[in-house]
Short mmCIF file of C-alpha atoms in Angstrom, two decimals:
data_model
loop_
_atom_site.label_atom_id
_atom_site.label_comp_id
_atom_site.label_asym_id
_atom_site.label_seq_id
_atom_site.Cartn_x
_atom_site.Cartn_y
_atom_site.Cartn_z
CA MET R 30 15.98 -9.60 7.95
CA GLU R 31 17.28 -6.10 7.52
CA GLN R 32 16.78 -4.13 4.31
CA LYS R 33 20.24 -4.24 2.86
CA THR R 34 19.89 -8.06 2.92
CA ALA R 35 16.59 -8.24 1.33
CA LEU R 36 17.67 -5.60 -1.27
CA GLU R 37 21.21 -7.84 -2.12
CA ILE R 38 18.55 -11.25 -2.39
CA LEU R 39 16.35 -9.04 -4.88
CA LYS R 40 19.61 -7.83 -6.87
CA LEU R 41 20.53 -11.46 -7.45
CA GLY R 42 17.59 -11.83 -9.24
CA TYR R 43 15.23 -14.16 -7.19
CA ASN R 44 11.36 -14.08 -7.05
CA VAL R 45 11.02 -12.55 -3.75
CA PHE R 46 8.26 -12.27 -1.24
CA LEU R 47 8.64 -9.16 0.54
CA THR R 48 7.12 -8.98 4.15
CA GLY R 49 6.77 -7.34 7.41
CA PRO R 50 4.99 -5.37 9.65
CA ALA R 51 3.27 -2.04 9.03
CA GLY R 52 6.07 0.22 8.88
CA SER R 53 8.70 -1.65 8.29
CA GLY R 54 9.89 -0.48 4.99
CA LYS R 55 8.82 -2.32 2.25
CA THR R 56 7.67 0.23 -0.21
CA TYR R 57 10.95 2.18 0.41
CA LEU R 58 12.99 -1.08 -0.24
CA LEU R 59 10.96 -1.35 -3.60
CA LYS R 60 11.55 2.00 -4.57
CA GLN R 61 15.32 1.69 -4.07
CA TYR R 62 15.23 -1.73 -6.10
CA ILE R 63 13.09 0.18 -8.85
CA ASP R 64 15.69 3.06 -9.13
CA TYR R 65 18.22 0.24 -9.47
CA LEU R 66 16.80 -1.68 -12.24
CA LYS R 67 15.91 1.47 -14.23
CA SER R 68 19.63 2.86 -13.72
CA ARG R 69 20.51 -0.07 -15.59
CA ASP R 70 17.78 -0.03 -18.17
CA ILE R 71 16.13 -3.39 -17.24
CA GLY R 72 12.47 -3.20 -17.83
CA VAL R 73 10.27 -3.18 -14.73
CA ALA R 74 6.51 -3.33 -14.62
CA VAL R 75 5.42 -1.57 -11.03
CA THR R 76 1.68 -2.85 -10.36
CA ALA R 77 -0.40 -3.28 -7.09
CA SER R 78 -3.67 -4.93 -6.26
CA THR R 79 -5.74 -1.88 -5.61
CA GLY R 80 -5.52 1.56 -7.03
CA ILE R 81 -4.73 3.58 -4.14
CA ALA R 82 -1.50 1.35 -3.77
CA ALA R 83 -0.49 1.58 -7.31
CA THR R 84 -0.80 5.34 -7.26
CA HIS R 85 1.87 5.05 -4.50
CA MET R 86 4.48 3.90 -6.79
CA ASN R 87 3.50 5.78 -10.06
CA GLY R 88 2.29 2.03 -11.40
CA GLN R 89 -1.03 0.76 -12.09
CA THR R 90 -3.29 -2.12 -10.88
CA ILE R 91 -2.04 -5.67 -11.88
CA HIS R 92 -5.59 -6.32 -13.40
CA SER R 93 -4.83 -3.37 -15.79
CA TRP R 94 -1.37 -4.48 -16.34
CA SER R 95 -1.83 -8.26 -17.41
CA GLY R 96 -4.95 -7.30 -18.93
CA MET R 97 -7.10 -9.70 -16.54
CA GLY R 98 -9.09 -6.74 -15.86
CA ILE R 99 -12.21 -7.47 -13.21
CA SER R 100 -12.79 -10.97 -14.58
CA GLU R 101 -12.92 -13.73 -12.12
CA THR R 102 -12.09 -16.58 -14.83
CA PHE R 103 -10.04 -16.12 -17.89
CA ASN R 104 -10.86 -18.92 -21.04
CA GLU R 105 -9.25 -19.27 -24.58
CA ALA R 106 -11.35 -16.39 -25.97
CA ASP R 107 -9.99 -14.28 -23.12
CA PHE R 108 -5.89 -15.36 -24.33
CA ALA R 109 -6.94 -14.81 -27.93
CA LYS R 110 -8.22 -11.54 -27.65
CA LEU R 111 -5.14 -10.23 -25.29
CA LYS R 112 -3.07 -12.19 -27.90
CA LYS R 113 -4.16 -9.33 -30.47
CA ARG R 114 -3.17 -6.31 -28.34
CA GLY R 115 -0.26 -4.77 -30.02
CA TYR R 116 0.75 -3.20 -27.09
CA GLN R 117 0.13 -5.86 -24.84
CA GLN R 118 2.89 -7.82 -26.63
CA GLU R 119 5.07 -4.39 -26.63
CA ARG R 120 4.61 -4.37 -22.65
CA PHE R 121 5.73 -8.23 -22.63
CA LYS R 122 8.25 -8.00 -24.44
CA LYS R 123 10.53 -5.00 -22.52
CA THR R 124 9.47 -6.31 -19.05
CA LYS R 125 12.10 -8.31 -17.22
CA VAL R 126 11.08 -7.61 -13.83
CA LEU R 127 7.19 -7.60 -12.50
CA ILE R 128 6.31 -6.18 -8.95
CA ILE R 129 3.29 -6.55 -7.34
CA ASP R 130 2.56 -4.35 -3.82
CA GLU R 131 -0.47 -4.90 -1.47
CA ILE R 132 -0.41 -8.80 -2.55
CA SER R 133 -2.59 -9.43 0.95
CA MET R 134 -5.39 -7.98 -1.46
CA LEU R 135 -5.42 -10.18 -4.43
CA HIS R 136 -6.94 -13.20 -4.54
CA ALA R 137 -5.36 -17.22 -4.96
CA HIS R 138 -6.79 -17.44 -8.34
CA GLN R 139 -5.98 -13.87 -9.72
CA LEU R 140 -2.42 -14.80 -8.96
CA ASP R 141 -2.98 -17.57 -11.18
CA ILE R 142 -4.27 -15.96 -14.06
CA VAL R 143 -1.63 -13.46 -14.12
CA ASN R 144 1.05 -16.48 -14.20
CA SER R 145 -0.76 -18.07 -17.05
CA ILE R 146 -1.20 -14.67 -19.29
CA CYS R 147 2.83 -14.12 -18.60
CA LYS R 148 3.57 -17.50 -19.62
CA SER R 149 1.36 -16.87 -23.04
CA PHE R 150 3.34 -13.90 -23.73
CA LYS R 151 7.19 -15.03 -22.36
CA GLU R 152 8.45 -18.89 -21.72
CA PRO R 153 5.50 -21.14 -21.40
CA PHE R 154 7.43 -23.64 -19.05
CA LEU R 155 8.84 -20.81 -16.94
CA ALA R 156 6.78 -19.21 -13.84
CA PHE R 157 5.56 -16.20 -14.88
CA GLY R 158 7.10 -16.81 -18.36
CA GLY R 159 10.41 -16.35 -16.55
CA LEU R 160 9.77 -12.66 -15.20
CA GLN R 161 11.52 -11.76 -11.84
CA VAL R 162 8.53 -11.23 -9.42
CA ILE R 163 8.20 -9.57 -6.50
CA LEU R 164 5.38 -10.08 -4.15
CA CYS R 165 5.03 -7.38 -1.83
CA GLY R 166 2.53 -7.34 1.29
CA ASP R 167 1.66 -7.91 4.53
CA PHE R 168 -0.94 -10.91 5.26
CA PHE R 169 -1.92 -9.43 8.87
CA GLN R 170 -3.36 -6.03 6.59
CA LEU R 171 -6.33 -6.02 4.71
CA PRO R 172 -7.29 -9.23 2.82
CA PRO R 173 -9.08 -9.92 -0.73
CA VAL R 174 -12.66 -8.82 -0.42
CA THR R 175 -14.84 -11.62 -1.00
CA LYS R 176 -18.50 -12.31 -1.83
CA SER R 177 -20.50 -13.52 1.45
CA LYS R 178 -19.58 -16.60 2.91
CA GLU R 179 -16.67 -17.21 0.37
CA GLU R 180 -13.07 -18.33 2.03
CA THR R 181 -10.46 -15.89 1.62
CA ARG R 182 -7.73 -17.67 -0.39
CA PHE R 183 -4.49 -15.69 0.04
CA VAL R 184 -1.90 -15.88 -3.17
CA ILE R 185 0.70 -18.39 -1.24
CA GLU R 186 -2.60 -21.09 -1.67
CA SER R 187 -2.06 -20.44 -5.70
CA ASP R 188 -0.10 -22.97 -7.89
CA ALA R 189 1.88 -19.38 -9.30
CA TRP R 190 3.14 -19.05 -5.74
CA ARG R 191 4.19 -22.85 -5.50
CA GLU R 192 5.78 -22.63 -8.89
CA MET R 193 7.66 -19.04 -8.34
CA ASP R 194 9.04 -20.61 -5.24
CA PRO R 195 9.94 -17.11 -3.60
CA LYS R 196 12.60 -16.06 -1.48
CA VAL R 197 11.03 -14.57 1.82
CA CYS R 198 12.29 -11.35 2.91
CA TYR R 199 10.78 -10.57 6.54
CA LEU R 200 11.56 -7.01 7.44
CA GLU R 201 11.56 -6.42 10.89
CA GLU R 202 13.19 -2.90 11.48
CA GLN R 203 10.47 -0.20 12.58
CA HIS R 204 10.38 3.23 10.93
CA ARG R 205 6.82 4.41 11.79
CA GLN R 206 5.92 3.64 15.70
CA GLU R 207 8.16 5.55 17.67
CA ASP R 208 6.91 4.21 21.28
CA ARG R 209 7.62 1.17 23.05
CA GLU R 210 3.88 0.80 24.42
CA MET R 211 2.51 1.60 20.38
CA LEU R 212 4.69 -1.60 19.15
CA LYS R 213 3.77 -3.81 22.14
CA ILE R 214 -0.19 -3.48 21.13
CA LEU R 215 0.65 -3.99 17.03
CA ASN R 216 2.87 -6.98 18.29
CA ASP R 217 0.45 -8.42 20.55
CA ILE R 218 -2.27 -8.32 17.65
CA ARG R 219 0.10 -9.81 15.48
CA SER R 220 0.69 -12.93 17.44
CA GLN R 221 -2.52 -12.86 18.52
CA SER R 222 -1.50 -12.28 22.71
CA CYS R 223 -3.69 -9.37 23.69
CA ASP R 224 -3.89 -9.80 27.55
CA GLU R 225 -5.78 -7.59 29.76
CA LYS R 226 -2.71 -4.80 30.10
CA THR R 227 -2.61 -4.63 26.06
CA LYS R 228 -6.18 -4.05 26.34
CA ALA R 229 -5.48 -1.51 28.96
CA LEU R 230 -3.46 0.41 27.08
CA LEU R 231 -5.88 1.06 24.20
CA VAL R 232 -8.80 1.80 26.80
CA SER R 233 -6.45 4.19 28.66
CA ARG R 234 -6.93 6.82 25.01
CA ALA R 235 -10.41 6.02 25.42
CA ASN R 236 -11.93 9.45 24.59
CA ILE R 237 -8.71 11.05 25.57
CA GLU R 238 -8.23 14.07 23.64
CA ILE R 239 -5.00 14.21 21.70
CA GLY R 240 -2.60 17.07 22.77
CA ASN R 241 -1.99 19.22 19.82
CA THR R 242 -3.56 22.16 18.42
CA LEU R 243 -5.48 20.36 15.20
CA ARG R 244 -8.25 17.67 15.08
CA PRO R 245 -7.16 14.21 14.63
CA THR R 246 -8.07 12.73 11.25
CA ARG R 247 -11.52 10.71 12.26
CA LEU R 248 -11.11 6.80 10.81
CA PHE R 249 -14.26 5.21 10.27
CA THR R 250 -14.71 1.55 8.85
CA HIS R 251 -17.52 1.98 6.87
CA ASN R 252 -17.85 4.54 3.77
CA ALA R 253 -21.20 6.15 5.01
CA ASN R 254 -20.99 9.48 6.44
CA VAL R 255 -17.31 9.82 5.60
CA ASP R 256 -17.70 12.66 2.66
CA ALA R 257 -20.96 14.18 4.64
CA ILE R 258 -18.44 14.47 7.36
CA ASN R 259 -15.97 16.46 5.87
CA ALA R 260 -18.45 18.32 3.59
CA LEU R 261 -20.22 19.26 7.05
CA GLU R 262 -17.27 20.39 8.24
CA LEU R 263 -16.08 22.60 5.66
CA GLY R 264 -19.82 23.97 5.45
CA LYS R 265 -19.08 25.42 9.19
CA ILE R 266 -16.10 27.66 8.17
CA LYS R 267 -17.23 31.17 7.08
CA GLY R 268 -16.18 32.69 3.81
CA GLU R 269 -16.20 31.63 0.11
CA SER R 270 -14.41 28.24 -0.55
CA LYS R 271 -11.35 27.97 -3.40
CA LEU R 272 -11.73 25.36 -6.22
CA PHE R 273 -9.08 23.19 -7.49
CA ARG R 274 -9.74 21.23 -10.38
CA MET R 275 -7.73 18.07 -11.21
CA THR R 276 -6.20 18.16 -14.75
CA GLU R 277 -5.50 15.24 -17.12
CA ASN R 278 -3.50 13.93 -19.68
CA GLY R 279 -3.14 10.58 -21.91
CA ASN R 280 -5.18 7.39 -22.58
CA GLU R 281 -8.81 7.87 -21.79
CA TYR R 282 -9.01 4.35 -19.80
CA LEU R 283 -5.56 4.47 -17.83
CA VAL R 284 -6.60 8.31 -16.90
CA ALA R 285 -9.60 6.87 -15.34
CA SER R 286 -7.70 4.24 -13.74
CA VAL R 287 -5.23 6.66 -12.20
CA LYS R 288 -8.44 9.18 -10.86
CA LYS R 289 -9.63 6.09 -9.49
CA GLY R 290 -6.65 5.03 -7.47
CA CYS R 291 -5.34 8.52 -6.62
CA LEU R 292 -6.79 9.94 -3.35
CA ALA R 293 -6.71 13.45 -4.31
CA PRO R 294 -10.06 13.99 -5.50
CA GLU R 295 -10.97 15.51 -8.94
CA LYS R 296 -12.51 18.93 -7.34
CA LEU R 297 -11.08 20.19 -4.06
CA ALA R 298 -12.96 22.62 -1.95
CA LEU R 299 -10.70 24.73 0.56
CA LYS R 300 -10.77 27.41 2.93
CA LYS R 301 -8.73 28.97 5.32
CA GLY R 302 -8.98 26.66 8.81
CA ALA R 303 -9.76 23.41 6.75
CA VAL R 304 -8.33 20.50 8.34
CA VAL R 305 -6.59 18.92 5.23
CA MET R 306 -4.17 15.30 4.35
CA PHE R 307 -1.14 15.50 2.12
CA VAL R 308 -1.74 12.55 0.13
CA LYS R 309 1.82 12.35 -1.61
CA ASN R 310 5.21 11.34 -0.74
CA ASN R 311 7.52 14.41 -1.30
CA PHE R 312 10.39 13.73 0.94
CA ASP R 313 12.19 16.63 -0.19
CA ARG R 314 9.35 19.06 0.69
CA GLY R 315 8.98 17.96 3.92
CA TYR R 316 5.42 15.92 3.70
CA VAL R 317 4.35 12.07 3.03
CA ASN R 318 1.12 10.69 2.69
CA GLY R 319 -0.89 10.89 5.77
CA THR R 320 0.99 14.44 7.11
CA LEU R 321 -1.85 16.24 8.53
CA GLY R 322 -2.37 20.26 8.65
CA GLU R 323 -4.32 23.10 8.34
CA VAL R 324 -4.95 25.11 5.66
CA ALA R 325 -3.66 29.00 6.90
CA GLY R 326 -4.14 30.86 3.94
CA PHE R 327 -3.69 31.02 0.21
CA ASP R 328 0.01 32.94 -1.30
CA SER R 329 -0.04 35.49 -4.16
CA LYS R 330 -0.60 32.67 -7.14
CA GLY R 331 -3.35 30.88 -4.85
CA MET R 332 -2.28 27.88 -3.77
CA PRO R 333 -3.01 26.70 -0.40
CA ILE R 334 -0.70 27.41 2.45
CA VAL R 335 -0.31 24.68 4.97
CA ASP R 336 0.51 24.56 8.47
CA THR R 337 1.40 20.78 9.55
CA VAL R 338 1.21 19.11 13.03
CA SER R 339 4.68 19.29 13.01
CA GLY R 340 5.04 22.94 12.51
CA LYS R 341 6.20 23.41 9.36
CA THR R 342 4.60 25.57 6.80
CA ILE R 343 4.25 24.32 3.26
CA VAL R 344 2.85 26.01 0.24
CA ALA R 345 0.87 23.07 -1.35
CA THR R 346 1.46 22.97 -5.40
CA PRO R 347 0.28 20.73 -7.87
CA GLU R 348 1.90 17.27 -8.08
CA LYS R 349 1.51 14.65 -11.02
CA TRP R 350 0.34 11.19 -10.65
CA SER R 351 1.04 8.55 -13.35
CA ILE R 352 1.17 5.54 -15.31
CA GLU R 353 4.56 4.64 -16.05
CA GLU R 354 5.81 2.02 -18.38
CA ASN R 355 9.75 1.98 -19.00
CA ASP R 356 10.12 5.30 -18.23
CA GLU R 357 7.30 6.62 -20.76
CA SER R 358 4.10 8.33 -18.92
CA LEU R 359 0.92 6.43 -20.45
CA ALA R 360 -1.13 8.73 -18.48
CA SER R 361 -1.36 11.25 -15.68
CA VAL R 362 -3.10 13.74 -13.35
CA SER R 363 -2.47 16.38 -11.54
CA GLN R 364 -4.06 18.37 -8.56
CA ILE R 365 -3.14 19.77 -5.38
CA PRO R 366 -1.63 16.94 -2.91
CA LEU R 367 -4.52 17.42 -0.40
CA ARG R 368 -7.53 16.02 0.44
CA LEU R 369 -10.27 16.79 3.63
CA ALA R 370 -9.45 14.79 6.26
CA TRP R 371 -11.78 15.32 9.15
CA ALA R 372 -12.64 11.93 8.27
CA ILE R 373 -11.73 9.03 5.91
CA THR R 374 -12.17 5.45 5.84
CA VAL R 375 -9.63 2.56 7.20
CA HIS R 376 -9.27 0.94 3.63
CA LYS R 377 -8.41 4.50 2.27
CA SER R 378 -5.91 4.78 5.31
CA GLN R 379 -3.77 1.59 4.18
CA GLY R 380 0.09 2.83 3.62
CA MET R 381 -0.68 6.32 5.61
CA THR R 382 1.51 7.60 8.41
CA LEU R 383 -1.05 9.65 10.38
CA ASP R 384 -0.31 11.83 12.91
CA ALA R 385 -3.17 11.91 15.07
CA VAL R 386 -6.39 9.85 14.65
CA GLU R 387 -9.87 9.70 16.25
CA MET R 388 -10.96 6.21 15.57
CA ASP R 389 -14.32 4.18 15.84
CA LEU R 390 -13.22 0.49 15.91
CA SER R 391 -16.57 -0.36 17.25
CA LYS R 392 -18.03 -1.85 14.07
CA SER R 393 -14.97 -3.67 12.79
CA PHE R 394 -16.18 -6.57 10.68
CA GLU R 395 -12.85 -7.45 8.99
CA TYR R 396 -9.70 -9.47 9.88
CA GLY R 397 -6.91 -7.30 9.91
CA MET R 398 -9.11 -3.74 10.27
CA GLY R 399 -8.05 -2.49 13.59
CA TYR R 400 -4.60 -3.77 12.80
CA VAL R 401 -4.30 -1.20 9.77
CA ALA R 402 -6.34 1.60 11.69
CA LEU R 403 -3.78 1.36 14.49
CA SER R 404 -0.54 0.94 12.80
CA ARG R 405 -1.06 4.54 11.01
CA VAL R 406 -0.25 6.06 14.25
CA ARG R 407 3.47 6.75 15.41
CA THR R 408 2.78 7.27 19.27
CA LEU R 409 -0.15 5.87 21.39
CA SER R 410 -0.96 9.51 22.30
CA GLY R 411 -1.83 10.20 18.92
CA ILE R 412 -4.73 8.17 19.31
CA LYS R 413 -8.56 9.21 20.55
CA LEU R 414 -10.01 5.82 20.65
CA LEU R 415 -14.34 6.50 20.43
CA GLY R 416 -14.69 2.52 20.43
CA ILE R 417 -13.41 -0.73 19.64
CA ASN R 418 -14.92 -4.42 19.43
CA GLU R 419 -13.10 -7.94 19.84
CA ARG R 420 -13.37 -8.06 15.76
CA ALA R 421 -10.36 -5.31 15.91
CA LEU R 422 -7.93 -7.23 17.72
CA GLN R 423 -8.43 -10.43 15.85
CA VAL R 424 -6.29 -11.71 12.88
CA ASN R 425 -7.14 -14.49 10.78
CA PRO R 426 -5.81 -17.84 12.09
CA LYS R 427 -4.85 -18.67 8.84
CA VAL R 428 -2.33 -15.62 8.85
CA LEU R 429 -1.32 -16.64 11.94
CA ALA R 430 0.12 -19.72 11.83
CA LEU R 431 1.40 -18.41 8.30
CA ASP R 432 3.38 -15.61 9.81
CA LYS R 433 5.97 -18.42 11.68
CA LEU R 434 6.78 -20.36 8.66
CA LEU R 435 7.35 -16.95 6.67
CA ALA R 436 9.76 -15.80 9.51
CA GLU R 437 11.51 -18.69 9.84
CA SER R 438 11.92 -18.92 5.86
CA SER R 439 13.38 -15.36 5.94
CA GLN R 440 16.21 -15.90 9.18
CA ASN R 441 17.31 -19.31 6.64
CA ASN R 442 17.21 -17.05 3.39
CA ALA R 443 19.38 -14.49 5.16
CA ARG R 444 21.84 -16.96 6.48
CA ASN R 445 22.69 -18.37 3.34
CA LEU R 446 23.26 -15.23 1.74
CA VAL R 447 25.57 -14.85 3.97
CA GLN R 448 27.32 -18.25 3.29
CA LEU R 449 26.80 -17.25 -0.52
CA GLY R 450 29.13 -14.08 0.16
CA GLN R 451 31.49 -16.38 2.17
CA LEU R 452 31.71 -19.02 -0.78
CA LYS R 453 32.74 -16.38 -3.42
CA LYS R 454 34.94 -14.88 -1.09
CA LYS R 455 36.79 -18.29 -1.00
CA THR R 456 36.84 -18.50 -4.60
CA VAL R 457 38.30 -15.30 -5.71
#
């Protein structure tokens, strides 16, 4: 489905599941719809399954917005406590549309809890209390975090999904990958048709240096040593580091939530020569979340000057991350939109577009991990592969079967919209 068709379906007020491969423009389309709603004073709640994803959209986690927190269950006492919160009642009174991004990482039972909470504040006999609900994500990406031996249950297996009966909008246009070989690898992983040719393409990047002047970002599957590597590399650069401290404003609990989801550190130490990454989208200023660069120095105001891989020189000035509700800022933090980028984890890379990546996938332990890491990069030549295992190329069998059904459903929805348009023309 094309973006303009999906946007029309959203504007018609249907519940929607917006999906598609990494780089197909899902977040961009959501932002278009959010702007559309705000321009018409329609209350929209922007949420996501993780704090990192929420901060990309100036939203908050669905756990925080709904009031369910991190509870695995929600009983009558929890509902009673929630109903007493005046701000929660006011929140639901104003909200007409609920958006939940990165839905692949939300458990089925958590969506059921959100459904029940919405009903308790709105209309009890309607799915999500009558809110228009837009779920966005790609089941090929990272799944919900589960306890050992616990089976993953995606939101599509929830009672709430059946109740809301969403229109599937499967975006297929590619806005990230720039070469056919990279697209072939990603498509083969999605279809579980990785043959010897596909593997040979990947192996062709084994320990091959990337042809640019900057060191690539190093992606690891585990948290261990990522901070240590960055600190070690910064320490190798002679001279004093310049420290930038995060500032904050608003509700203490919500500020803590923004900090947790924000990829910018509370204390950012930089030196001339440090490899850095922008951690926020600012298209007007020429950078996106994942743009790599090197600190070339500091301007007269002490702000870092960054030379990017693409050849741009950008003065990095403080950006704001906030939780907003009905155009009102509830909490915000401000920091230089950079982090040291010699190394990051695959989990933290989800949603980023990276120019050059040195990745070690030899310890991949989760479905979708290899796909997420590889799909961050625009071209195959932007990868230096340190290692890979079979798990990195695997997808959940449940997701593979589901994907075909979602694609068919999306095609039907696109055809139905065309027919609806023709009917309208006939009745005019």
